[in-house]
GROMACS .gro file of N, CA and C in nm:
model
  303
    1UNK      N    1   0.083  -0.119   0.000
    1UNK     CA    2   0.000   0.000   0.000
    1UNK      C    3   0.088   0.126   0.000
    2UNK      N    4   0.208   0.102   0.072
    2UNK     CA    5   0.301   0.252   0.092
    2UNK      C    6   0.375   0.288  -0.070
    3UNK      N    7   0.434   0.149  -0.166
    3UNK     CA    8   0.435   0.186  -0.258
    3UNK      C    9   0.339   0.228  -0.375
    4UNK      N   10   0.202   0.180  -0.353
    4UNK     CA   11   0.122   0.281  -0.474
    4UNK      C   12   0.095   0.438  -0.403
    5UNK      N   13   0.095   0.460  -0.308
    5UNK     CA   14   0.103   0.584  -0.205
    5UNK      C   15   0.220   0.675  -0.271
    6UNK      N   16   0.331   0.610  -0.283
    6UNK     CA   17   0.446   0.679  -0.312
    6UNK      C   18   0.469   0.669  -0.490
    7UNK      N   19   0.379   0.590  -0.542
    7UNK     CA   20   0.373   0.596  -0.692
    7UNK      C   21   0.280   0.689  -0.753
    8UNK      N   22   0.190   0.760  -0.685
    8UNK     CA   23   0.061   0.810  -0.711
    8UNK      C   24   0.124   0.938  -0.666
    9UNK      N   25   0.198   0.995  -0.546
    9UNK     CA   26   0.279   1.105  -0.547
    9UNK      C   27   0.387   1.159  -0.616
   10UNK      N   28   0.452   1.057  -0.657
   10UNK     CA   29   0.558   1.130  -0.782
   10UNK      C   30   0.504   1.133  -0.888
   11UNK      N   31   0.372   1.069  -0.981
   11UNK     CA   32   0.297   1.061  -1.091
   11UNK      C   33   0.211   1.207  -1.082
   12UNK      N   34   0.182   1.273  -0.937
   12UNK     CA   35   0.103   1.410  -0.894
   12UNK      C   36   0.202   1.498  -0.952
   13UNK      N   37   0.318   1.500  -0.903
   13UNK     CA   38   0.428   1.599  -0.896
   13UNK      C   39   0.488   1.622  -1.027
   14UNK      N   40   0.467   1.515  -1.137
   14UNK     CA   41   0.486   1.491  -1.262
   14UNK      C   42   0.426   1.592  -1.326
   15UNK      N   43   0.258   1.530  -1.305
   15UNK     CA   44   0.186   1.611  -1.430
   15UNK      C   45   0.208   1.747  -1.347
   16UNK      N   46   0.187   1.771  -1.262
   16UNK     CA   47   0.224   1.912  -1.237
   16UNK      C   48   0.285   1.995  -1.305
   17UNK      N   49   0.399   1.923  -1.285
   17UNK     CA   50   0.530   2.020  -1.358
   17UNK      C   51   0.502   2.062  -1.517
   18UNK      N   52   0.412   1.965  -1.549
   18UNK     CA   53   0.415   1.991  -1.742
   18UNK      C   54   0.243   2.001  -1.727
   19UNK      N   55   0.224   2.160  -1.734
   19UNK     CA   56   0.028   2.133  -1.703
   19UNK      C   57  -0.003   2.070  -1.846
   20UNK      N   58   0.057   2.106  -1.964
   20UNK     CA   59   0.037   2.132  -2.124
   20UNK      C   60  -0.007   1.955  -2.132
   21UNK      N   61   0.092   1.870  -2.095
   21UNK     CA   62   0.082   1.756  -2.111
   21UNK      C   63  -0.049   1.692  -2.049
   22UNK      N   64  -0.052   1.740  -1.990
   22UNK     CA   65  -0.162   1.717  -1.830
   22UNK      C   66  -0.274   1.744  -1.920
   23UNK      N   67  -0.262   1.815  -1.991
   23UNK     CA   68  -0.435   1.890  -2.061
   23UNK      C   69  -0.450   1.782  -2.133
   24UNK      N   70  -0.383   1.754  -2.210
   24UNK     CA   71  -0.363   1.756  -2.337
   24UNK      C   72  -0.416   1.566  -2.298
   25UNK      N   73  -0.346   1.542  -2.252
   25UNK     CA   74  -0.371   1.343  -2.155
   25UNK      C   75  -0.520   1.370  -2.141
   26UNK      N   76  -0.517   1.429  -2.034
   26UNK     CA   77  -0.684   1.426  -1.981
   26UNK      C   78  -0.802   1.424  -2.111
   27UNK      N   79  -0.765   1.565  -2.203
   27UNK     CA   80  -0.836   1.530  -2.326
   27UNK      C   81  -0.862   1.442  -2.420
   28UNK      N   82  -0.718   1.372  -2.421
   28UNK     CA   83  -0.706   1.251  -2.533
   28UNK      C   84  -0.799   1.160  -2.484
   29UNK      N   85  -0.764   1.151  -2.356
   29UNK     CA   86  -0.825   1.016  -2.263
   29UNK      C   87  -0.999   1.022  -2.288
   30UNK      N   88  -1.008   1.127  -2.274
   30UNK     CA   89  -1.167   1.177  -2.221
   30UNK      C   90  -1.243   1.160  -2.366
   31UNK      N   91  -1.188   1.175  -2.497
   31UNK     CA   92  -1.223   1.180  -2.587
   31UNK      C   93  -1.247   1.041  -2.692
   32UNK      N   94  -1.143   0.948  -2.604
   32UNK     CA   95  -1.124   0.839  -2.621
   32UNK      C   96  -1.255   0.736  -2.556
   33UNK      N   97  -1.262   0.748  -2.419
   33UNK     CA   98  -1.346   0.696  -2.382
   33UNK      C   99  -1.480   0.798  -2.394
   34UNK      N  100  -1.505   0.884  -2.423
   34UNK     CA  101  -1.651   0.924  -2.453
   34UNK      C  102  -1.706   0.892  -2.580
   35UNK      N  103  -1.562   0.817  -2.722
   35UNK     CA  104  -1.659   0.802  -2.814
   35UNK      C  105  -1.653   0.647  -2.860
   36UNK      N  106  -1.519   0.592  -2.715
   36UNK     CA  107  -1.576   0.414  -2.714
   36UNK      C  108  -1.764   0.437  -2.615
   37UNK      N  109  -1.746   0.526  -2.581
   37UNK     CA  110  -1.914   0.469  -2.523
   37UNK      C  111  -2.013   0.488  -2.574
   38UNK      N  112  -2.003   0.573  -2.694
   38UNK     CA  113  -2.113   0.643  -2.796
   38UNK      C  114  -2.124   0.509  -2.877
   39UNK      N  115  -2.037   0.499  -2.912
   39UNK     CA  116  -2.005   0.368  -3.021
   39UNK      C  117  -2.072   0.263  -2.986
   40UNK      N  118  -2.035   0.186  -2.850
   40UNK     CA  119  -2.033   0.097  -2.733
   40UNK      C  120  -2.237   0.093  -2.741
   41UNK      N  121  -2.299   0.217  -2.720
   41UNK     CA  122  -2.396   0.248  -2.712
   41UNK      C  123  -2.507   0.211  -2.801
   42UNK      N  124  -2.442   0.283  -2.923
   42UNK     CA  125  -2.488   0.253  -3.061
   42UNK      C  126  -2.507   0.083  -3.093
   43UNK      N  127  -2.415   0.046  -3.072
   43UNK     CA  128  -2.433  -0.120  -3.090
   43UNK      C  129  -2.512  -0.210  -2.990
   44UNK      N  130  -2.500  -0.141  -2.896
   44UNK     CA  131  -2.582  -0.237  -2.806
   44UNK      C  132  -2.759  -0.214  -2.820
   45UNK      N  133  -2.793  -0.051  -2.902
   45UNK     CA  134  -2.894  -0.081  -2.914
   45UNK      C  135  -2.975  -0.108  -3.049
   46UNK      N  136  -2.868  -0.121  -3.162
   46UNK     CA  137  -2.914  -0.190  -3.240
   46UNK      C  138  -2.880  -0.338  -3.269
   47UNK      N  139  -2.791  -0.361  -3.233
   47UNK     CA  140  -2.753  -0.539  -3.192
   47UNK      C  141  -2.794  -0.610  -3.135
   48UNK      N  142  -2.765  -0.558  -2.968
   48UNK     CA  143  -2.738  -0.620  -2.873
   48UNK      C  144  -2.867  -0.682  -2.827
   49UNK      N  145  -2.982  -0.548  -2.860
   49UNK     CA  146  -3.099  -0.558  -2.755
   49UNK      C  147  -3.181  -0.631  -2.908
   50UNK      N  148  -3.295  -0.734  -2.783
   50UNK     CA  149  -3.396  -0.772  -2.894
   50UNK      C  150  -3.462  -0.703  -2.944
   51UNK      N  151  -3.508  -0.784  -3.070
   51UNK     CA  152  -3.640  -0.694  -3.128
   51UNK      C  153  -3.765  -0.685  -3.024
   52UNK      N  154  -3.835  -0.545  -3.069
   52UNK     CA  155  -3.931  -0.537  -3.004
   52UNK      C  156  -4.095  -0.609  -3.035
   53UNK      N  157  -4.101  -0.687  -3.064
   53UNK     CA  158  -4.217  -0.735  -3.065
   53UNK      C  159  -4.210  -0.894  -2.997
   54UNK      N  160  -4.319  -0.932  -3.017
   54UNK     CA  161  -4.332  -1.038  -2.912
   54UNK      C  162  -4.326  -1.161  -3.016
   55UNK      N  163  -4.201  -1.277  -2.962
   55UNK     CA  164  -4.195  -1.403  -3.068
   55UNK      C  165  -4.141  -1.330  -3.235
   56UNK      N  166  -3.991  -1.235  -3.193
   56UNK     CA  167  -3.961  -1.243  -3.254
   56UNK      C  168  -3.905  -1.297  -3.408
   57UNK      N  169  -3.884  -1.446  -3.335
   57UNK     CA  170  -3.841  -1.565  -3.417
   57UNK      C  171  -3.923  -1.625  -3.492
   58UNK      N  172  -4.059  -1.598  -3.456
   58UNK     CA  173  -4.193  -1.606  -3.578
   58UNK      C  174  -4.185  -1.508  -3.671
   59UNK      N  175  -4.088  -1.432  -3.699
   59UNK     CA  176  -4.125  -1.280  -3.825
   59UNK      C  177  -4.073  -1.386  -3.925
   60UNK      N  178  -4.137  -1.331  -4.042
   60UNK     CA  179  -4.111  -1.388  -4.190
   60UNK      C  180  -4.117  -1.275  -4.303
   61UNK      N  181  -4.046  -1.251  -4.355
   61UNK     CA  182  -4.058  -1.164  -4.474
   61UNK      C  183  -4.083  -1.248  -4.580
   62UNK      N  184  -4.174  -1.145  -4.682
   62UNK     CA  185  -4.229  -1.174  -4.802
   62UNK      C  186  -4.189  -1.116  -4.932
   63UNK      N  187  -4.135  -1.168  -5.016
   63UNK     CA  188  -4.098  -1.146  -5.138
   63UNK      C  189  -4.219  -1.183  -5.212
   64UNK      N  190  -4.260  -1.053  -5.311
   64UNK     CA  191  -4.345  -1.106  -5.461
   64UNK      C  192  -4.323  -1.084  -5.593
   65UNK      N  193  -4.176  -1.144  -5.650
   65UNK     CA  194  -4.212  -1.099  -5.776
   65UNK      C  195  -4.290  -1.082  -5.840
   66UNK      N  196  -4.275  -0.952  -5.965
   66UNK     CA  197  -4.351  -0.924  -6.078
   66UNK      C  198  -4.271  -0.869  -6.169
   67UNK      N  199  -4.352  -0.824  -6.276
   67UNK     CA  200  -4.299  -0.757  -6.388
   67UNK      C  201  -4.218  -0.621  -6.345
   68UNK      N  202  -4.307  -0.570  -6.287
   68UNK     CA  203  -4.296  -0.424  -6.241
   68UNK      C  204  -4.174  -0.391  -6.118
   69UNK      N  205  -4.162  -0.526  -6.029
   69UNK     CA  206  -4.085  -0.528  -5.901
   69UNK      C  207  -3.993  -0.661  -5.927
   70UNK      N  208  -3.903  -0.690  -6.073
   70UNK     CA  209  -3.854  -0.827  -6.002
   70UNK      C  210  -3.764  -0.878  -5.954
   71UNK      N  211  -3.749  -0.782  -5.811
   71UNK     CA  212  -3.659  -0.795  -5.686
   71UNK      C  213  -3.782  -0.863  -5.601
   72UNK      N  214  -3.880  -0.886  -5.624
   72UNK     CA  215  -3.994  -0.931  -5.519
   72UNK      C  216  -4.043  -0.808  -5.418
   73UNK      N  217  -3.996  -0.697  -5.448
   73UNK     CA  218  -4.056  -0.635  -5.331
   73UNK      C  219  -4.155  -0.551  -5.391
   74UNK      N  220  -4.225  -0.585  -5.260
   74UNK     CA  221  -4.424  -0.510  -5.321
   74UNK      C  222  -4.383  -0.368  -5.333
   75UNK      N  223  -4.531  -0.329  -5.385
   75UNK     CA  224  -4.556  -0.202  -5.395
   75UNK      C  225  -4.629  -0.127  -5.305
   76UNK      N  226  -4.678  -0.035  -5.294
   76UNK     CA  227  -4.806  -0.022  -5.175
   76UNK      C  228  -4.951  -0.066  -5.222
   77UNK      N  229  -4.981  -0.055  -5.309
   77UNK     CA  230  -5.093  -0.130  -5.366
   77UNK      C  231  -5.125  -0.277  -5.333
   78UNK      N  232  -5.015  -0.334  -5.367
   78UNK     CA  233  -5.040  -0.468  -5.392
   78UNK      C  234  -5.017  -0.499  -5.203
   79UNK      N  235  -4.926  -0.417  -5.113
   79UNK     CA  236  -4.957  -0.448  -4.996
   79UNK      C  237  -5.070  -0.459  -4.947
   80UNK      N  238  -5.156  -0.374  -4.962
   80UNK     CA  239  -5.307  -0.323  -4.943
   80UNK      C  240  -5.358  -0.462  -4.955
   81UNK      N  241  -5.373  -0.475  -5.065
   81UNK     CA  242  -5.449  -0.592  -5.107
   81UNK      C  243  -5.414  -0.743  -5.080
   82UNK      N  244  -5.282  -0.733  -5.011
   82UNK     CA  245  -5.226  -0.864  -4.972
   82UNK      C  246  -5.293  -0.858  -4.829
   83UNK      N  247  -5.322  -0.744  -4.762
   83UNK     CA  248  -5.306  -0.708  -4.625
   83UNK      C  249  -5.527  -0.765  -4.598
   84UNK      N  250  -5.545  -0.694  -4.725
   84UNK     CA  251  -5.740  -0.751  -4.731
   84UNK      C  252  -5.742  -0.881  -4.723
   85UNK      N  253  -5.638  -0.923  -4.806
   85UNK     CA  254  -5.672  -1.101  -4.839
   85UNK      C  255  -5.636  -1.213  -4.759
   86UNK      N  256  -5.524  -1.155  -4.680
   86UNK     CA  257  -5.453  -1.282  -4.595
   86UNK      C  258  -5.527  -1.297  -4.443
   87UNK      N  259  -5.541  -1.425  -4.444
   87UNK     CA  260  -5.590  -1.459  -4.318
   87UNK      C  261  -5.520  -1.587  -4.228
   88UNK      N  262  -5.293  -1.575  -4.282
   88UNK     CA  263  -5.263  -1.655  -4.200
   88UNK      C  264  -5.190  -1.620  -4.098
   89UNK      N  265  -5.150  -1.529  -4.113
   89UNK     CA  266  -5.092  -1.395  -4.042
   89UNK      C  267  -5.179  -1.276  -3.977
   90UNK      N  268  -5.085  -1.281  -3.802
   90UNK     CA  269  -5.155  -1.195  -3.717
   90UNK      C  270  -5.119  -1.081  -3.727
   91UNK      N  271  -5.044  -0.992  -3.796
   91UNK     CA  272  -5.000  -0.879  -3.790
   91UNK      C  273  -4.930  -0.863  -3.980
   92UNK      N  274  -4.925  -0.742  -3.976
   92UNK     CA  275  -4.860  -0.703  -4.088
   92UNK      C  276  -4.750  -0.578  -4.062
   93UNK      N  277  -4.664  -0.581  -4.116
   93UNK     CA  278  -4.601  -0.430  -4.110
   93UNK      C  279  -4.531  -0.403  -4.274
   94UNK      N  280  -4.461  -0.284  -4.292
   94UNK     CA  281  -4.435  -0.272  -4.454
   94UNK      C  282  -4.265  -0.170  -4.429
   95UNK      N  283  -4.199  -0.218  -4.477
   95UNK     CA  284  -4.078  -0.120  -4.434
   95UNK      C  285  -4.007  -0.063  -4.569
   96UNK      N  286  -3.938   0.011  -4.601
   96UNK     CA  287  -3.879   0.068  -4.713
   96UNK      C  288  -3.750   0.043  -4.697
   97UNK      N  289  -3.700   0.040  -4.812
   97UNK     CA  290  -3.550   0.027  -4.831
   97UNK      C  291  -3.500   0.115  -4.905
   98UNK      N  292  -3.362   0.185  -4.906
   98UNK     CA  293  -3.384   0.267  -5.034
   98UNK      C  294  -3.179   0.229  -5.009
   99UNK      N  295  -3.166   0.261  -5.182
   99UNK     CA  296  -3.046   0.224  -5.197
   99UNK      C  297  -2.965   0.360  -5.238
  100UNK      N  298  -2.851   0.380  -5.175
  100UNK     CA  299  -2.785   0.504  -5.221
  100UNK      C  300  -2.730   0.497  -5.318
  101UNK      N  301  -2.686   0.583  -5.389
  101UNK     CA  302  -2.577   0.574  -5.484
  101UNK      C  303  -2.453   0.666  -5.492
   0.00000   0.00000   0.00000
């Protein structure tokens, strides 16, 4: 215990002497760990945490080719009308994708 006592006092007397360095540490440090936790953050709540609905592991996506779409993905129309007609499925939802270039 007397040597981290006496390691923690000459490490005081250190940054002292050089405040510039002292800033300059504290900032790096601080900047370092404020944007591992942003990061850290970010992933845990699109990763980490489950989806929000209940029986996740029951979702199924639907592809429909056509002429008009033949990547399979609907239109809003034809959602509509998939959404009147189906009666095997308890829920529906419709999401967009869009591709940059």
């Amino acid at each position: 215990m007397y040597g981290l006592v006496q390691s923690l006092r000459c490490t005081l007397r250190v940054l002292l002497k050089s405040p510039g360095f002292t800033i300059t540490a504290v900032l790096i440090l601080g900047s370092g760990i404020g944007a591992n936790t942003a990061i850290f953050s970010l992933i845990d709540s699109v990763l980490l945490q489950p989806l929000p609905y209940g029986e996740p592991e029951k979702m199924v996506a639907i592809y429909m080719p056509s002429e008009s779409a033949p990547d399979g993905v609907f239109d809003y129309p034809d959602y509509l009308d998939y959404a009147a007609t189906q009666h095997t499925l308890t829920a529906l939802g419709l999401s967009v994708w869009t591709r940059s270039t």
